Short mmCIF file of N, CA and C in Angstrom, two decimals:
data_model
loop_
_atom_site.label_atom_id
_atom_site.label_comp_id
_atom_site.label_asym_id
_atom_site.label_seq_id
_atom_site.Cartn_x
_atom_site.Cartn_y
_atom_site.Cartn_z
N UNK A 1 0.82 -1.19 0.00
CA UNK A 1 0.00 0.00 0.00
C UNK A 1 0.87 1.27 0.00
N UNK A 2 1.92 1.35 0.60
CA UNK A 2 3.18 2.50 0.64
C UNK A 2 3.20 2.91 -0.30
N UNK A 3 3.37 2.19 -1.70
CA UNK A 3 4.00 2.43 -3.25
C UNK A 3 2.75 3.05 -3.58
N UNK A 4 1.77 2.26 -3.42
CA UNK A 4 0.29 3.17 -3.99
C UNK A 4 -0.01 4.37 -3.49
N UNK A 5 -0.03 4.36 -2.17
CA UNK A 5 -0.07 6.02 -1.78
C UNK A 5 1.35 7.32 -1.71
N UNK A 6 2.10 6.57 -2.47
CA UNK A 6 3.40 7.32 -2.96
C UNK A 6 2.75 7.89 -4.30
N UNK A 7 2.60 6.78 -5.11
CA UNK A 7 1.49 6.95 -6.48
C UNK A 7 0.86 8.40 -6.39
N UNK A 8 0.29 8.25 -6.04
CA UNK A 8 -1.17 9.00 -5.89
C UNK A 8 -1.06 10.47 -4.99
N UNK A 9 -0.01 9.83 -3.90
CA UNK A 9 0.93 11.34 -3.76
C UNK A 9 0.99 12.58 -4.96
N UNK A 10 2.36 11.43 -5.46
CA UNK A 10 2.97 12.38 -6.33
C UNK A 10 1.91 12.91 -7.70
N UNK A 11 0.89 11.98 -7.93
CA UNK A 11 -0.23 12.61 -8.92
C UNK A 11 -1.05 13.65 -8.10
N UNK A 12 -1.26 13.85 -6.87
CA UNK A 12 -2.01 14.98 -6.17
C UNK A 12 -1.26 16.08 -6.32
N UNK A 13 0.33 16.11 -6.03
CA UNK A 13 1.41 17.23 -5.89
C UNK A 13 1.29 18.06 -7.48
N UNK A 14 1.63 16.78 -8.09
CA UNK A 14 1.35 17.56 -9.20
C UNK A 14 0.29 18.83 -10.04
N UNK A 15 -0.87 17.67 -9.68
CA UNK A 15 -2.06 18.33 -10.42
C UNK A 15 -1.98 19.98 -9.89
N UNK A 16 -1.91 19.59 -8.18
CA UNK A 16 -1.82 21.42 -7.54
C UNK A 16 -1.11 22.21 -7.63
N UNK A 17 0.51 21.47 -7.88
CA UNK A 17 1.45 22.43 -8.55
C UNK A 17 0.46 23.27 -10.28
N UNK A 18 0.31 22.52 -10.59
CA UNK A 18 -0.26 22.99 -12.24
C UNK A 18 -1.79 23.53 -12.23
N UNK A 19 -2.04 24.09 -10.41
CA UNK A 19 -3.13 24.70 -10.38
C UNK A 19 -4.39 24.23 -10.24
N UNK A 20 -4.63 22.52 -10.33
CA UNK A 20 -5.85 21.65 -10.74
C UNK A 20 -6.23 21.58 -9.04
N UNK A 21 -7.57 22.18 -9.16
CA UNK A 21 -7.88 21.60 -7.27
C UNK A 21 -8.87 20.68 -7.59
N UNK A 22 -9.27 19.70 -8.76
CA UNK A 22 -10.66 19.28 -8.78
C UNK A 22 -10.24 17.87 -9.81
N UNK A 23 -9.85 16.65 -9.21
CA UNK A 23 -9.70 15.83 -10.07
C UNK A 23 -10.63 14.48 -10.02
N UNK A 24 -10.49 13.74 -10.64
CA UNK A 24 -11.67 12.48 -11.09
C UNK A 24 -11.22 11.62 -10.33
N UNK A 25 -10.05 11.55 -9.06
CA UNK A 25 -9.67 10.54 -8.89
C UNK A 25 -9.61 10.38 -6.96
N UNK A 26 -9.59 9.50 -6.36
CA UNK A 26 -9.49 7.65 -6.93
C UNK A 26 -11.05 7.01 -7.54
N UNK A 27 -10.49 6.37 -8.45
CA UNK A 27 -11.70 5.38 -9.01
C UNK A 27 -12.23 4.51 -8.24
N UNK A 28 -12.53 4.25 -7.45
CA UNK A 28 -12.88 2.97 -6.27
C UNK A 28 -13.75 2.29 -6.49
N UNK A 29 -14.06 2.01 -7.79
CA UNK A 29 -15.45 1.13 -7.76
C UNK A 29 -14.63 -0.55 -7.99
N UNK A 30 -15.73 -1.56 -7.08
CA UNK A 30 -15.65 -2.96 -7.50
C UNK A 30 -16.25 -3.07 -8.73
N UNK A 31 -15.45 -3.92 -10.00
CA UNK A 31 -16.26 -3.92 -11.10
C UNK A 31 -16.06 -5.57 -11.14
N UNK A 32 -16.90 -5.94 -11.52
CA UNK A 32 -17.82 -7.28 -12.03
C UNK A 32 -17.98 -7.45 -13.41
N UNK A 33 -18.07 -6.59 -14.00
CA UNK A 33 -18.75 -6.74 -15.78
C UNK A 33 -17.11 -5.86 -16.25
N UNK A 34 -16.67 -6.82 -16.91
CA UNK A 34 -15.66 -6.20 -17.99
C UNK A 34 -16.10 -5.59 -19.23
N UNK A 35 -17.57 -5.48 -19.12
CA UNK A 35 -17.67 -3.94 -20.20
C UNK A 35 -17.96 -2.82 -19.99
N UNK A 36 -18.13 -2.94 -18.87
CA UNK A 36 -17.70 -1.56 -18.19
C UNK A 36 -16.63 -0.83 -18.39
N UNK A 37 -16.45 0.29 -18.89
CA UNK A 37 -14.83 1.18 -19.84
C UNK A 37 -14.28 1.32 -18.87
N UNK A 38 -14.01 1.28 -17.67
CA UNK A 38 -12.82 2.29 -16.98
C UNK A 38 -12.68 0.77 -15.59
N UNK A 39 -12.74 -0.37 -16.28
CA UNK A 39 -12.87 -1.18 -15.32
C UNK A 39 -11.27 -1.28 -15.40
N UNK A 40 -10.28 -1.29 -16.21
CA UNK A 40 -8.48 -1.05 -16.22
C UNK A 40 -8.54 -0.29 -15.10
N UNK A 41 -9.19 1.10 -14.65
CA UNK A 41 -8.85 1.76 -13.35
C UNK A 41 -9.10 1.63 -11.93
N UNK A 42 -9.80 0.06 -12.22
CA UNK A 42 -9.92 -0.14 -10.58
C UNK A 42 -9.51 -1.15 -10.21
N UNK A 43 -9.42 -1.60 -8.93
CA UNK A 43 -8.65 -2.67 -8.11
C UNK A 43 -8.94 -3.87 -7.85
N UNK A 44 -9.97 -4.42 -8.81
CA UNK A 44 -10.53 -5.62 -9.41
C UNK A 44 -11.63 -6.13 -8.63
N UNK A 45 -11.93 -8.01 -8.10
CA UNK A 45 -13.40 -8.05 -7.48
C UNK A 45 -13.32 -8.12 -5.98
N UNK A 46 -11.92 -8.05 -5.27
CA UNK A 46 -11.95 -7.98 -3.86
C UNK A 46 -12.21 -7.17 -3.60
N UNK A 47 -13.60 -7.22 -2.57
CA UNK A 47 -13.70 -6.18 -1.63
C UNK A 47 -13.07 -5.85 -0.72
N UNK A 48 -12.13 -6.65 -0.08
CA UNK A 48 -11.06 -5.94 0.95
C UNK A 48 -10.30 -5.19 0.56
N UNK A 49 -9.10 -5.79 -0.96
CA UNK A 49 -8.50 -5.51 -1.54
C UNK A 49 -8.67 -3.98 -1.71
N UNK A 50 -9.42 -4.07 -2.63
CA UNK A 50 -10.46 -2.51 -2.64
C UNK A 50 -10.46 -1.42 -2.27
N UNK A 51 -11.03 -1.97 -0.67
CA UNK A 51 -11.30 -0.76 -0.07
C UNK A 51 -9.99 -0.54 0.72
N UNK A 52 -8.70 -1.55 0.74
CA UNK A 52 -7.76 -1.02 1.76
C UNK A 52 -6.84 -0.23 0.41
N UNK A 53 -7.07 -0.08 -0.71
CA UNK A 53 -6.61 0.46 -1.91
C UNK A 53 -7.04 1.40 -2.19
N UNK A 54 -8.09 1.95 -1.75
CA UNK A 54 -9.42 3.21 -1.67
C UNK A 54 -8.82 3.92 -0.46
N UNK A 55 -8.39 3.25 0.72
CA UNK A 55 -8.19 3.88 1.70
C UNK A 55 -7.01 4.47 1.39
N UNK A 56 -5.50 4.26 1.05
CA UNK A 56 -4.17 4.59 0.26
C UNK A 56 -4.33 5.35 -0.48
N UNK A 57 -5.21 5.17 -1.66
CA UNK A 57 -5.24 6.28 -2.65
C UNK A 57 -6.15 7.48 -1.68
N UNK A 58 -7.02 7.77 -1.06
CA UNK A 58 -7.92 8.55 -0.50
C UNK A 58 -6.50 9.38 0.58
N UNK A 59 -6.27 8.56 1.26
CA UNK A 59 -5.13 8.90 2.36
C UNK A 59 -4.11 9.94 1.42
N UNK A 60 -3.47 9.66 0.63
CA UNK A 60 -2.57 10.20 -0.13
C UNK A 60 -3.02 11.39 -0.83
N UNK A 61 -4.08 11.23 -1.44
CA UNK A 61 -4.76 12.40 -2.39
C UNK A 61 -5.34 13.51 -1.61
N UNK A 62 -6.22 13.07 -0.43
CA UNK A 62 -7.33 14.14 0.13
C UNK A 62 -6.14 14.73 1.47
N UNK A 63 -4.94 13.87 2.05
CA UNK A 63 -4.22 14.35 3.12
C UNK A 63 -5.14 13.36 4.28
N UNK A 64 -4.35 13.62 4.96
CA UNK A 64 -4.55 12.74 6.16
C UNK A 64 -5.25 13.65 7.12
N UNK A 65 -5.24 14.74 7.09
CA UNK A 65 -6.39 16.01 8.01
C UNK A 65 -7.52 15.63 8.30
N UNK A 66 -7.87 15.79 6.10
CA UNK A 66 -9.23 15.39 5.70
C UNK A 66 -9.35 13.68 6.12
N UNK A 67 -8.97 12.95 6.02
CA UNK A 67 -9.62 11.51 6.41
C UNK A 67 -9.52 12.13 8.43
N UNK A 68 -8.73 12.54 8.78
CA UNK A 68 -9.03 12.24 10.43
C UNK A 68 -10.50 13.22 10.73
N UNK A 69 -10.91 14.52 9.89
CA UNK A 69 -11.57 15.13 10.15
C UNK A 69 -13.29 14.76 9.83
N UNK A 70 -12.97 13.88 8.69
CA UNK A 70 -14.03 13.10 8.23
C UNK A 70 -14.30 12.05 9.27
N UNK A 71 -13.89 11.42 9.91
CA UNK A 71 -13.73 10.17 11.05
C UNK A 71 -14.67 10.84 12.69
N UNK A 72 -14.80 12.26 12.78
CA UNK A 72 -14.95 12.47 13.68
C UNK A 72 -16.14 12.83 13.69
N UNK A 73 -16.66 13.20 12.36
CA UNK A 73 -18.17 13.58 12.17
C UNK A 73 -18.99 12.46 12.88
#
C-alpha cells in the first residue's frame, strides 16, 4: 500500500502544482462486468482488496487532516 499512496501522492502534488484543485480521482469502484470502460482503473473483485486500496489512494490524495476530520463527524 506505501508504493500506492506514494502513487497517488505524487499525482495529487502535481495536479496542484499545475493549479488543478478538482480531479476524477481515486476510481474505487468494484467492477464485475468487464464492459464496463474504466474497469483497467480499478482494483478488481476484492472487496477488501479494494477498499484497503481506496483507503491509500484517498489517504494520499485528500491528506490525512481530511480523512481524520471526516472520522470524527
Amino acid at each position: 500500500m506505501e508504493l500506492i499512496e506514494r502513487e497517488a501522492r505524487t499525482a495529487a502534488t502535481e495536479a496542484s502544482i499545475d493549479g488543478i484543485n478538482w480531479v476524477f480521482s481515486p476510481m474505487v469502484d468494484i467492477c464485475r462486468d468487464a464492459r464496463w470502460g474504466r474497469i483497467a482503473e480499478g482494483s478488481g473483485e476484492d472487496p477488501y482488496l479494494g477498499s484497503e486500496i481506496a483507503k491509500a489512494l484517498v489517504r494520499a490524495t485528500r491528506g490525512k487532516i481530511m480523512i481524520t476530520r471526516w472520522r470524527t463527524r
